[in-house]
Structure formats: C-alpha cells, structure tokens
C-alpha cells in the first residue's frame, strides 16, 4: 500500500513553495524554487511512488507540479498560476499551452474538491470540520517575497496541508467507494463527483453493452415539453396538477429547464405553510420561521432515499439517444450507492 501525501503549493513571482505532508504522521518535506536536478528527481520520485491528495489539484497543483518538473522558473510558474486563476485555464488546455502532460500513468492522485459535498473553499470545509486553525493567505499574491516572509508562507502552507488531511479523513468512505468502482469498471473515478461518476460509468457501460460509441444527444435548445402525470399521482386537497399538466417547459441553451410563468408565482398552501413551485420541487416562502415542539405537536424530519434516482427508475425514464440500456446500468449504480451508505 502506497503512503498517502498531501500536496500543496504557494506561488509568487519570485518564490514557489511545494509541500508534501504525510497523512498519517504529518511529517512534511518542503521544496523551494530554484530546484537542482537532484531536487526535481526527488520530487518526481515522491510524486510517482505515493498517492497524492489535493484540494483543487486537478486544475491547479498537479499542472503546476508538472510544469515545475520541466525546470520552470518561479516567474513562469506564477504566469501559469495566473492563467489558471485569473483566466480559468483548464488542465487539458494547460497541457497544450505549456507543453506538459498533467497526468502521467504513474501518477496516483485524488482531488478532494469534487468529492466533498456541495461546494466551498478548503477554508469553509475546514471550518465545518472544526479545524484547530484556519488562516487566509497572509501575503498578497502579487507581492514580491523577501527572505523574512518565507517562514510565514511555509507555516501557512503546512496549515493548509493539515486541513486537507482533516477533509481527507472525513471523506474516507466516499474515497473507498470510488476506489472500488474504479476497479470494477476499469476507469479512474477517484477524483470525480457523484454526478461525474454516474455520467462516466453510464457512458462506459452503455458503449460496452451497445458495442458502439455514444453520439452526442440531439440539440434541444428552445424545445418545449409537457409533464406527463403518473397514473398513481393525485392530491386530495391541492389543485396544482392541472396547471402542471397544461404548462409548457422550455429547454435553455445550457440544457436547463425554464419554469413556466403560470407556475412561477403560484402559491401552494399546505397546512400553515405557503410554498412556491420550482424546477426541483416545492420551496417554502417564509424568510424566517421558528417552530417549537410542545405537548400536542412534534417536529419530524422525513428523508427519502435516492429520491430523484428512484423517480427515474420507477418511471422507466432514459435518454432517447441511449435507450433502455440506460435503465439497467443506472439501477446497478443506485443499488451500489445504497449498499455503501
């Protein structure tokens, strides 16, 4: 079993710092540019003989690491960093622009940013996990670093590594699931979100079952469709279903769906609450509310397992350009996720 190291970088126009920190022991090894040939050989050996853990490493730390291994100066690394941060350069374009291969076969890497629930910065996740220390970048990224500031950046970078370890430990179960699925399907899924895993696996398995490459789905922008009400769905005290059935839903240029005007401002009263329709379901209307349990009332929280996947499976839905094979593959994915939970 490979040792697991966190990787983090701090990049300035005249100073670049790389830190590798062992997840178990928290022992760290630091490298600062300029690097000797021996330093680069050591970094390459470390990177290829350990599993690297990063936060947003797929689009930042790993591309810059590979650029550093070519002998790039701090000035060039800073330029590349700005291309990523300021201009939104993605790793596949980074490879072309800087003539490097970001993910060589020997690299074993897990990016926690896609695995972590919802969205947030490393600092935000660290706060949710009650990290002992959370620190903002202590020196402006446009600064020219003087010798007295280097210890400050080393301490800051190591603290980020510690918080990355904290997040990694919190996500061990999710990472283990991705490892198991990677072995099952023969695809590297370790750094993918739940949605990305589903998309990748479905595409891979559909192509295997159908024996052909999947074509892009036909353009749907501007198309409209109606909601077909399931035969078993009815309400005793609500009159919203007729309005939903009659509404026309329009597909946007980004693949989303516009909420029809006739539903947008419709008030739906359930008990003491007033709700409004949204594409994803009902949304409560109050800005603030306090609910207290007492001798005659109790607060109950209901959660539905795999709510949207169950709708897809129970209704027998599938993308038209894929066909029924989608249902078979998607059912296996949902069942596996339930078992893991």
PDB file of N, CA, C and O in Angstrom, residues 68-141:
ATOM      1  N   UNK A  68       6.750  22.567 -13.028  1.00  0.00           N
ATOM      2  CA  UNK A  68       7.956  22.736 -12.203  1.00  0.00           C
ATOM      3  C   UNK A  68       8.985  21.655 -12.525  1.00  0.00           C
ATOM      4  O   UNK A  68      10.189  21.917 -12.585  1.00  0.00           O
ATOM      5  N   UNK A  69       8.508  20.445 -12.777  1.00  0.00           N
ATOM      6  CA  UNK A  69       9.426  19.340 -13.074  1.00  0.00           C
ATOM      7  C   UNK A  69      10.142  19.515 -14.413  1.00  0.00           C
ATOM      8  O   UNK A  69      11.131  18.833 -14.675  1.00  0.00           O
ATOM      9  N   UNK A  70       9.672  20.430 -15.260  1.00  0.00           N
ATOM     10  CA  UNK A  70      10.375  20.709 -16.513  1.00  0.00           C
ATOM     11  C   UNK A  70      11.518  21.687 -16.318  1.00  0.00           C
ATOM     12  O   UNK A  70      12.259  21.984 -17.264  1.00  0.00           O
ATOM     13  N   UNK A  71      11.641  22.223 -15.085  1.00  0.00           N
ATOM     14  CA  UNK A  71      12.689  23.199 -14.820  1.00  0.00           C
ATOM     15  C   UNK A  71      12.230  24.638 -14.894  1.00  0.00           C
ATOM     16  O   UNK A  71      13.052  25.553 -14.968  1.00  0.00           O
ATOM     17  N   UNK A  72      10.909  24.859 -14.857  1.00  0.00           N
ATOM     18  CA  UNK A  72      10.360  26.210 -14.961  1.00  0.00           C
ATOM     19  C   UNK A  72      10.802  27.079 -13.787  1.00  0.00           C
ATOM     20  O   UNK A  72      10.961  26.599 -12.659  1.00  0.00           O
ATOM     21  N   UNK A  73      10.988  28.348 -14.050  1.00  0.00           N
ATOM     22  CA  UNK A  73      11.345  29.311 -13.011  1.00  0.00           C
ATOM     23  C   UNK A  73      10.096  29.728 -12.239  1.00  0.00           C
ATOM     24  O   UNK A  73       8.958  29.497 -12.690  1.00  0.00           O
ATOM     25  N   UNK A  74      10.309  30.385 -11.096  1.00  0.00           N
ATOM     26  CA  UNK A  74       9.173  30.903 -10.316  1.00  0.00           C
ATOM     27  C   UNK A  74       8.337  31.879 -11.145  1.00  0.00           C
ATOM     28  O   UNK A  74       7.106  31.901 -11.041  1.00  0.00           O
ATOM     29  N   UNK A  75       9.006  32.675 -11.953  1.00  0.00           N
ATOM     30  CA  UNK A  75       8.290  33.647 -12.780  1.00  0.00           C
ATOM     31  C   UNK A  75       7.356  32.946 -13.764  1.00  0.00           C
ATOM     32  O   UNK A  75       6.206  33.360 -13.951  1.00  0.00           O
ATOM     33  N   UNK A  76       7.834  31.870 -14.379  1.00  0.00           N
ATOM     34  CA  UNK A  76       6.994  31.139 -15.326  1.00  0.00           C
ATOM     35  C   UNK A  76       5.861  30.411 -14.599  1.00  0.00           C
ATOM     36  O   UNK A  76       4.724  30.360 -15.091  1.00  0.00           O
ATOM     37  N   UNK A  77       6.156  29.854 -13.424  1.00  0.00           N
ATOM     38  CA  UNK A  77       5.121  29.166 -12.649  1.00  0.00           C
ATOM     39  C   UNK A  77       4.042  30.152 -12.221  1.00  0.00           C
ATOM     40  O   UNK A  77       2.845  29.847 -12.250  1.00  0.00           O
ATOM     41  N   UNK A  78       4.452  31.366 -11.833  1.00  0.00           N
ATOM     42  CA  UNK A  78       3.491  32.405 -11.448  1.00  0.00           C
ATOM     43  C   UNK A  78       2.621  32.786 -12.638  1.00  0.00           C
ATOM     44  O   UNK A  78       1.399  32.964 -12.512  1.00  0.00           O
ATOM     45  N   UNK A  79       3.229  32.916 -13.825  1.00  0.00           N
ATOM     46  CA  UNK A  79       2.466  33.219 -15.032  1.00  0.00           C
ATOM     47  C   UNK A  79       1.431  32.120 -15.293  1.00  0.00           C
ATOM     48  O   UNK A  79       0.259  32.402 -15.601  1.00  0.00           O
ATOM     49  N   UNK A  80       1.849  30.857 -15.158  1.00  0.00           N
ATOM     50  CA  UNK A  80       0.932  29.731 -15.364  1.00  0.00           C
ATOM     51  C   UNK A  80      -0.171  29.726 -14.307  1.00  0.00           C
ATOM     52  O   UNK A  80      -1.342  29.451 -14.611  1.00  0.00           O
ATOM     53  N   UNK A  81       0.192  30.037 -13.069  1.00  0.00           N
ATOM     54  CA  UNK A  81      -0.789  30.109 -11.982  1.00  0.00           C
ATOM     55  C   UNK A  81      -1.850  31.158 -12.276  1.00  0.00           C
ATOM     56  O   UNK A  81      -3.052  30.922 -12.088  1.00  0.00           O
ATOM     57  N   UNK A  82      -1.413  32.329 -12.759  1.00  0.00           N
ATOM     58  CA  UNK A  82      -2.364  33.387 -13.097  1.00  0.00           C
ATOM     59  C   UNK A  82      -3.250  32.985 -14.274  1.00  0.00           C
ATOM     60  O   UNK A  82      -4.423  33.366 -14.335  1.00  0.00           O
ATOM     61  N   UNK A  83      -2.697  32.237 -15.212  1.00  0.00           N
ATOM     62  CA  UNK A  83      -3.517  31.770 -16.335  1.00  0.00           C
ATOM     63  C   UNK A  83      -4.651  30.876 -15.838  1.00  0.00           C
ATOM     64  O   UNK A  83      -5.764  30.895 -16.373  1.00  0.00           O
ATOM     65  N   UNK A  84      -4.357  30.092 -14.790  1.00  0.00           N
ATOM     66  CA  UNK A  84      -5.384  29.216 -14.219  1.00  0.00           C
ATOM     67  C   UNK A  84      -6.387  30.014 -13.397  1.00  0.00           C
ATOM     68  O   UNK A  84      -7.602  29.898 -13.583  1.00  0.00           O
ATOM     69  N   UNK A  85      -5.878  30.831 -12.465  1.00  0.00           N
ATOM     70  CA  UNK A  85      -6.747  31.527 -11.519  1.00  0.00           C
ATOM     71  C   UNK A  85      -7.503  32.676 -12.174  1.00  0.00           C
ATOM     72  O   UNK A  85      -8.713  32.832 -11.990  1.00  0.00           O
ATOM     73  N   UNK A  86      -6.804  33.495 -12.927  1.00  0.00           N
ATOM     74  CA  UNK A  86      -7.407  34.696 -13.496  1.00  0.00           C
ATOM     75  C   UNK A  86      -8.189  34.401 -14.767  1.00  0.00           C
ATOM     76  O   UNK A  86      -9.288  34.918 -14.979  1.00  0.00           O
ATOM     77  N   UNK A  87      -7.634  33.542 -15.620  1.00  0.00           N
ATOM     78  CA  UNK A  87      -8.240  33.300 -16.936  1.00  0.00           C
ATOM     79  C   UNK A  87      -9.002  31.983 -17.036  1.00  0.00           C
ATOM     80  O   UNK A  87      -9.569  31.677 -18.088  1.00  0.00           O
ATOM     81  N   UNK A  88      -9.002  31.201 -15.954  1.00  0.00           N
ATOM     82  CA  UNK A  88      -9.796  29.971 -15.950  1.00  0.00           C
ATOM     83  C   UNK A  88      -9.270  28.874 -16.843  1.00  0.00           C
ATOM     84  O   UNK A  88     -10.044  28.041 -17.338  1.00  0.00           O
ATOM     85  N   UNK A  89      -7.965  28.833 -17.057  1.00  0.00           N
ATOM     86  CA  UNK A  89      -7.367  27.808 -17.911  1.00  0.00           C
ATOM     87  C   UNK A  89      -7.578  26.420 -17.307  1.00  0.00           C
ATOM     88  O   UNK A  89      -7.276  26.192 -16.133  1.00  0.00           O
ATOM     89  N   UNK A  90      -8.082  25.484 -18.093  1.00  0.00           N
ATOM     90  CA  UNK A  90      -8.299  24.119 -17.634  1.00  0.00           C
ATOM     91  C   UNK A  90      -7.078  23.264 -17.951  1.00  0.00           C
ATOM     92  O   UNK A  90      -6.281  23.600 -18.821  1.00  0.00           O
ATOM     93  N   UNK A  91      -6.978  22.128 -17.261  1.00  0.00           N
ATOM     94  CA  UNK A  91      -5.746  21.344 -17.357  1.00  0.00           C
ATOM     95  C   UNK A  91      -5.474  20.858 -18.783  1.00  0.00           C
ATOM     96  O   UNK A  91      -4.322  20.775 -19.206  1.00  0.00           O
ATOM     97  N   UNK A  92      -6.541  20.510 -19.536  1.00  0.00           N
ATOM     98  CA  UNK A  92      -6.316  19.989 -20.888  1.00  0.00           C
ATOM     99  C   UNK A  92      -5.803  21.093 -21.831  1.00  0.00           C
ATOM    100  O   UNK A  92      -5.024  20.813 -22.737  1.00  0.00           O
ATOM    101  N   UNK A  93      -6.201  22.350 -21.568  1.00  0.00           N
ATOM    102  CA  UNK A  93      -5.653  23.470 -22.344  1.00  0.00           C
ATOM    103  C   UNK A  93      -4.274  23.842 -21.825  1.00  0.00           C
ATOM    104  O   UNK A  93      -3.401  24.262 -22.595  1.00  0.00           O
ATOM    105  N   UNK A  94      -4.082  23.673 -20.520  1.00  0.00           N
ATOM    106  CA  UNK A  94      -2.778  23.908 -19.894  1.00  0.00           C
ATOM    107  C   UNK A  94      -1.714  23.027 -20.549  1.00  0.00           C
ATOM    108  O   UNK A  94      -0.596  23.470 -20.826  1.00  0.00           O
ATOM    109  N   UNK A  95      -2.072  21.767 -20.792  1.00  0.00           N
ATOM    110  CA  UNK A  95      -1.122  20.843 -21.423  1.00  0.00           C
ATOM    111  C   UNK A  95      -0.640  21.373 -22.771  1.00  0.00           C
ATOM    112  O   UNK A  95       0.557  21.298 -23.081  1.00  0.00           O
ATOM    113  N   UNK A  96      -1.546  21.905 -23.563  1.00  0.00           N
ATOM    114  CA  UNK A  96      -1.186  22.410 -24.884  1.00  0.00           C
ATOM    115  C   UNK A  96      -0.356  23.691 -24.777  1.00  0.00           C
ATOM    116  O   UNK A  96       0.649  23.856 -25.464  1.00  0.00           O
ATOM    117  N   UNK A  97      -0.783  24.587 -23.889  1.00  0.00           N
ATOM    118  CA  UNK A  97      -0.118  25.887 -23.803  1.00  0.00           C
ATOM    119  C   UNK A  97       1.294  25.785 -23.238  1.00  0.00           C
ATOM    120  O   UNK A  97       2.196  26.503 -23.680  1.00  0.00           O
ATOM    121  N   UNK A  98       1.495  24.878 -22.268  1.00  0.00           N
ATOM    122  CA  UNK A  98       2.800  24.797 -21.605  1.00  0.00           C
ATOM    123  C   UNK A  98       3.577  23.528 -21.969  1.00  0.00           C
ATOM    124  O   UNK A  98       4.631  23.267 -21.401  1.00  0.00           O
ATOM    125  N   UNK A  99       3.008  22.751 -22.887  1.00  0.00           N
ATOM    126  CA  UNK A  99       3.700  21.572 -23.415  1.00  0.00           C
ATOM    127  C   UNK A  99       4.123  20.602 -22.305  1.00  0.00           C
ATOM    128  O   UNK A  99       5.265  20.160 -22.223  1.00  0.00           O
ATOM    129  N   UNK A 100       3.175  20.284 -21.434  1.00  0.00           N
ATOM    130  CA  UNK A 100       3.421  19.300 -20.373  1.00  0.00           C
ATOM    131  C   UNK A 100       2.268  18.306 -20.350  1.00  0.00           C
ATOM    132  O   UNK A 100       1.158  18.613 -20.794  1.00  0.00           O
ATOM    133  N   UNK A 101       2.524  17.129 -19.819  1.00  0.00           N
ATOM    134  CA  UNK A 101       1.480  16.137 -19.608  1.00  0.00           C
ATOM    135  C   UNK A 101       1.111  16.178 -18.138  1.00  0.00           C
ATOM    136  O   UNK A 101       1.939  15.893 -17.272  1.00  0.00           O
ATOM    137  N   UNK A 102      -0.126  16.556 -17.841  1.00  0.00           N
ATOM    138  CA  UNK A 102      -0.516  16.783 -16.447  1.00  0.00           C
ATOM    139  C   UNK A 102      -0.705  15.497 -15.647  1.00  0.00           C
ATOM    140  O   UNK A 102      -0.426  15.476 -14.452  1.00  0.00           O
ATOM    141  N   UNK A 103      -1.171  14.431 -16.297  1.00  0.00           N
ATOM    142  CA  UNK A 103      -1.499  13.228 -15.544  1.00  0.00           C
ATOM    143  C   UNK A 103      -0.839  12.000 -16.173  1.00  0.00           C
ATOM    144  O   UNK A 103      -1.505  11.199 -16.841  1.00  0.00           O
ATOM    145  N   UNK A 104       0.468  11.842 -15.961  1.00  0.00           N
ATOM    146  CA  UNK A 104       1.153  10.650 -16.477  1.00  0.00           C
ATOM    147  C   UNK A 104       0.604   9.391 -15.823  1.00  0.00           C
ATOM    148  O   UNK A 104       0.049   9.444 -14.718  1.00  0.00           O
ATOM    149  N   UNK A 105       0.733   8.245 -16.474  1.00  0.00           N
ATOM    150  CA  UNK A 105       0.161   6.995 -15.950  1.00  0.00           C
ATOM    151  C   UNK A 105       0.616   6.652 -14.533  1.00  0.00           C
ATOM    152  O   UNK A 105      -0.141   6.036 -13.768  1.00  0.00           O
ATOM    153  N   UNK A 106       1.834   7.027 -14.168  1.00  0.00           N
ATOM    154  CA  UNK A 106       2.357   6.660 -12.847  1.00  0.00           C
ATOM    155  C   UNK A 106       1.757   7.491 -11.721  1.00  0.00           C
ATOM    156  O   UNK A 106       1.920   7.157 -10.545  1.00  0.00           O
ATOM    157  N   UNK A 107       1.057   8.566 -12.057  1.00  0.00           N
ATOM    158  CA  UNK A 107       0.529   9.468 -11.028  1.00  0.00           C
ATOM    159  C   UNK A 107      -0.741   8.895 -10.420  1.00  0.00           C
ATOM    160  O   UNK A 107      -1.693   8.573 -11.120  1.00  0.00           O
ATOM    161  N   UNK A 108      -0.762   8.780  -9.106  1.00  0.00           N
ATOM    162  CA  UNK A 108      -1.934   8.337  -8.347  1.00  0.00           C
ATOM    163  C   UNK A 108      -2.413   9.535  -7.537  1.00  0.00           C
ATOM    164  O   UNK A 108      -1.800   9.920  -6.552  1.00  0.00           O
ATOM    165  N   UNK A 109      -3.530  10.111  -7.945  1.00  0.00           N
ATOM    166  CA  UNK A 109      -3.943  11.402  -7.390  1.00  0.00           C
ATOM    167  C   UNK A 109      -5.427  11.405  -7.055  1.00  0.00           C
ATOM    168  O   UNK A 109      -6.249  10.855  -7.796  1.00  0.00           O
ATOM    169  N   UNK A 110      -5.773  12.032  -5.928  1.00  0.00           N
ATOM    170  CA  UNK A 110      -7.174  12.210  -5.534  1.00  0.00           C
ATOM    171  C   UNK A 110      -7.401  13.686  -5.239  1.00  0.00           C
ATOM    172  O   UNK A 110      -6.729  14.267  -4.385  1.00  0.00           O
ATOM    173  N   UNK A 111      -8.346  14.282  -5.959  1.00  0.00           N
ATOM    174  CA  UNK A 111      -8.719  15.682  -5.740  1.00  0.00           C
ATOM    175  C   UNK A 111      -9.979  15.702  -4.887  1.00  0.00           C
ATOM    176  O   UNK A 111     -11.038  15.245  -5.308  1.00  0.00           O
ATOM    177  N   UNK A 112      -9.875  16.255  -3.687  1.00  0.00           N
ATOM    178  CA  UNK A 112     -10.992  16.233  -2.738  1.00  0.00           C
ATOM    179  C   UNK A 112     -12.099  17.221  -3.088  1.00  0.00           C
ATOM    180  O   UNK A 112     -13.213  17.093  -2.600  1.00  0.00           O
ATOM    181  N   UNK A 113     -11.798  18.189  -3.925  1.00  0.00           N
ATOM    182  CA  UNK A 113     -12.778  19.247  -4.183  1.00  0.00           C
ATOM    183  C   UNK A 113     -14.053  18.706  -4.808  1.00  0.00           C
ATOM    184  O   UNK A 113     -15.156  19.131  -4.466  1.00  0.00           O
ATOM    185  N   UNK A 114     -13.921  17.744  -5.742  1.00  0.00           N
ATOM    186  CA  UNK A 114     -15.097  17.186  -6.394  1.00  0.00           C
ATOM    187  C   UNK A 114     -15.839  16.203  -5.490  1.00  0.00           C
ATOM    188  O   UNK A 114     -17.050  16.020  -5.620  1.00  0.00           O
ATOM    189  N   UNK A 115     -15.121  15.569  -4.583  1.00  0.00           N
ATOM    190  CA  UNK A 115     -15.727  14.550  -3.725  1.00  0.00           C
ATOM    191  C   UNK A 115     -16.503  15.179  -2.578  1.00  0.00           C
ATOM    192  O   UNK A 115     -17.543  14.666  -2.154  1.00  0.00           O
ATOM    193  N   UNK A 116     -16.007  16.299  -2.056  1.00  0.00           N
ATOM    194  CA  UNK A 116     -16.640  16.951  -0.911  1.00  0.00           C
ATOM    195  C   UNK A 116     -18.068  17.373  -1.264  1.00  0.00           C
ATOM    196  O   UNK A 116     -18.338  17.771  -2.392  1.00  0.00           O
ATOM    197  N   UNK A 117     -18.993  17.290  -0.307  1.00  0.00           N
ATOM    198  CA  UNK A 117     -20.391  17.629  -0.596  1.00  0.00           C
ATOM    199  C   UNK A 117     -20.580  19.112  -0.871  1.00  0.00           C
ATOM    200  O   UNK A 117     -19.857  19.958  -0.355  1.00  0.00           O
ATOM    201  N   UNK A 118     -21.569  19.416  -1.716  1.00  0.00           N
ATOM    202  CA  UNK A 118     -21.896  20.788  -2.086  1.00  0.00           C
ATOM    203  C   UNK A 118     -20.664  21.473  -2.664  1.00  0.00           C
ATOM    204  O   UNK A 118     -19.851  20.845  -3.315  1.00  0.00           O
ATOM    205  N   UNK A 119     -20.502  22.767  -2.421  1.00  0.00           N
ATOM    206  CA  UNK A 119     -19.338  23.496  -2.905  1.00  0.00           C
ATOM    207  C   UNK A 119     -18.793  24.378  -1.796  1.00  0.00           C
ATOM    208  O   UNK A 119     -19.535  24.817  -0.917  1.00  0.00           O
ATOM    209  N   UNK A 120     -17.514  24.646  -1.827  1.00  0.00           N
ATOM    210  CA  UNK A 120     -16.900  25.500  -0.820  1.00  0.00           C
ATOM    211  C   UNK A 120     -15.400  25.486  -0.949  1.00  0.00           C
ATOM    212  O   UNK A 120     -14.823  24.626  -1.620  1.00  0.00           O
ATOM    213  N   UNK A 121     -14.765  26.449  -0.326  1.00  0.00           N
ATOM    214  CA  UNK A 121     -13.312  26.505  -0.298  1.00  0.00           C
ATOM    215  C   UNK A 121     -12.779  25.529   0.734  1.00  0.00           C
ATOM    216  O   UNK A 121     -13.529  25.019   1.579  1.00  0.00           O
ATOM    217  N   UNK A 122     -11.479  25.285   0.693  1.00  0.00           N
ATOM    218  CA  UNK A 122     -10.868  24.436   1.712  1.00  0.00           C
ATOM    219  C   UNK A 122     -11.097  25.024   3.099  1.00  0.00           C
ATOM    220  O   UNK A 122     -11.365  24.292   4.059  1.00  0.00           O
ATOM    221  N   UNK A 123     -11.021  26.354   3.206  1.00  0.00           N
ATOM    222  CA  UNK A 123     -11.236  27.005   4.496  1.00  0.00           C
ATOM    223  C   UNK A 123     -12.657  26.753   5.014  1.00  0.00           C
ATOM    224  O   UNK A 123     -12.871  26.519   6.202  1.00  0.00           O
ATOM    225  N   UNK A 124     -13.628  26.805   4.094  1.00  0.00           N
ATOM    226  CA  UNK A 124     -15.018  26.577   4.507  1.00  0.00           C
ATOM    227  C   UNK A 124     -15.215  25.158   5.022  1.00  0.00           C
ATOM    228  O   UNK A 124     -15.868  24.937   6.048  1.00  0.00           O
ATOM    229  N   UNK A 125     -14.644  24.173   4.316  1.00  0.00           N
ATOM    230  CA  UNK A 125     -14.751  22.789   4.782  1.00  0.00           C
ATOM    231  C   UNK A 125     -14.014  22.606   6.113  1.00  0.00           C
ATOM    232  O   UNK A 125     -14.484  21.889   7.004  1.00  0.00           O
ATOM    233  N   UNK A 126     -12.859  23.244   6.248  1.00  0.00           N
ATOM    234  CA  UNK A 126     -12.101  23.144   7.499  1.00  0.00           C
ATOM    235  C   UNK A 126     -12.915  23.704   8.662  1.00  0.00           C
ATOM    236  O   UNK A 126     -12.901  23.145   9.767  1.00  0.00           O
ATOM    237  N   UNK A 127     -13.629  24.797   8.418  1.00  0.00           N
ATOM    238  CA  UNK A 127     -14.465  25.381   9.468  1.00  0.00           C
ATOM    239  C   UNK A 127     -15.581  24.419   9.871  1.00  0.00           C
ATOM    240  O   UNK A 127     -15.875  24.247  11.064  1.00  0.00           O
ATOM    241  N   UNK A 128     -16.196  23.779   8.869  1.00  0.00           N
ATOM    242  CA  UNK A 128     -17.275  22.827   9.165  1.00  0.00           C
ATOM    243  C   UNK A 128     -16.763  21.628   9.952  1.00  0.00           C
ATOM    244  O   UNK A 128     -17.504  20.996  10.703  1.00  0.00           O
ATOM    245  N   UNK A 129     -15.483  21.314   9.767  1.00  0.00           N
ATOM    246  CA  UNK A 129     -14.881  20.173  10.459  1.00  0.00           C
ATOM    247  C   UNK A 129     -14.189  20.591  11.750  1.00  0.00           C
ATOM    248  O   UNK A 129     -13.485  19.799  12.363  1.00  0.00           O
ATOM    249  N   UNK A 130     -14.388  21.836  12.158  1.00  0.00           N
ATOM    250  CA  UNK A 130     -13.829  22.359  13.421  1.00  0.00           C
ATOM    251  C   UNK A 130     -12.306  22.257  13.455  1.00  0.00           C
ATOM    252  O   UNK A 130     -11.717  21.808  14.443  1.00  0.00           O
ATOM    253  N   UNK A 131     -11.679  22.693  12.365  1.00  0.00           N
ATOM    254  CA  UNK A 131     -10.216  22.681  12.310  1.00  0.00           C
ATOM    255  C   UNK A 131      -9.643  23.577  13.400  1.00  0.00           C
ATOM    256  O   UNK A 131     -10.189  24.650  13.680  1.00  0.00           O
ATOM    257  N   UNK A 132      -8.546  23.160  14.031  1.00  0.00           N
ATOM    258  CA  UNK A 132      -7.933  23.977  15.097  1.00  0.00           C
ATOM    259  C   UNK A 132      -7.469  25.337  14.599  1.00  0.00           C
ATOM    260  O   UNK A 132      -7.481  26.317  15.346  1.00  0.00           O
ATOM    261  N   UNK A 133      -7.048  25.415  13.334  1.00  0.00           N
ATOM    262  CA  UNK A 133      -6.503  26.665  12.815  1.00  0.00           C
ATOM    263  C   UNK A 133      -6.901  26.851  11.358  1.00  0.00           C
ATOM    264  O   UNK A 133      -6.708  25.958  10.543  1.00  0.00           O
ATOM    265  N   UNK A 134      -7.482  28.007  11.050  1.00  0.00           N
ATOM    266  CA  UNK A 134      -7.844  28.365   9.683  1.00  0.00           C
ATOM    267  C   UNK A 134      -7.253  29.737   9.403  1.00  0.00           C
ATOM    268  O   UNK A 134      -7.463  30.671  10.175  1.00  0.00           O
ATOM    269  N   UNK A 135      -6.523  29.850   8.313  1.00  0.00           N
ATOM    270  CA  UNK A 135      -5.805  31.091   8.044  1.00  0.00           C
ATOM    271  C   UNK A 135      -5.966  31.507   6.587  1.00  0.00           C
ATOM    272  O   UNK A 135      -5.852  30.688   5.677  1.00  0.00           O
ATOM    273  N   UNK A 136      -6.251  32.773   6.354  1.00  0.00           N
ATOM    274  CA  UNK A 136      -6.263  33.308   4.996  1.00  0.00           C
ATOM    275  C   UNK A 136      -4.834  33.506   4.520  1.00  0.00           C
ATOM    276  O   UNK A 136      -3.902  33.612   5.332  1.00  0.00           O
ATOM    277  N   UNK A 137      -4.675  33.596   3.206  1.00  0.00           N
ATOM    278  CA  UNK A 137      -3.348  33.828   2.632  1.00  0.00           C
ATOM    279  C   UNK A 137      -2.740  35.079   3.275  1.00  0.00           C
ATOM    280  O   UNK A 137      -3.318  36.167   3.175  1.00  0.00           O
ATOM    281  N   UNK A 138      -1.600  34.956   3.943  1.00  0.00           N
ATOM    282  CA  UNK A 138      -1.070  36.081   4.728  1.00  0.00           C
ATOM    283  C   UNK A 138      -0.393  37.167   3.912  1.00  0.00           C
ATOM    284  O   UNK A 138      -0.164  38.269   4.412  1.00  0.00           O
ATOM    285  N   UNK A 139      -0.056  36.883   2.661  1.00  0.00           N
ATOM    286  CA  UNK A 139       0.675  37.842   1.830  1.00  0.00           C
ATOM    287  C   UNK A 139      -0.021  37.938   0.481  1.00  0.00           C
ATOM    288  O   UNK A 139      -0.372  36.914  -0.128  1.00  0.00           O
ATOM    289  N   UNK A 140      -0.239  39.156   0.007  1.00  0.00           N
ATOM    290  CA  UNK A 140      -0.923  39.376  -1.259  1.00  0.00           C
ATOM    291  C   UNK A 140      -0.248  38.579  -2.377  1.00  0.00           C
ATOM    292  O   UNK A 140       0.984  38.573  -2.488  1.00  0.00           O
ATOM    293  N   UNK A 141      -1.043  37.899  -3.224  1.00  0.00           N
ATOM    294  CA  UNK A 141      -0.446  37.042  -4.273  1.00  0.00           C
ATOM    295  C   UNK A 141       0.377  37.803  -5.299  1.00  0.00           C
ATOM    296  O   UNK A 141       1.162  37.191  -6.029  1.00  0.00           O
TER     297      UNK A 141
END
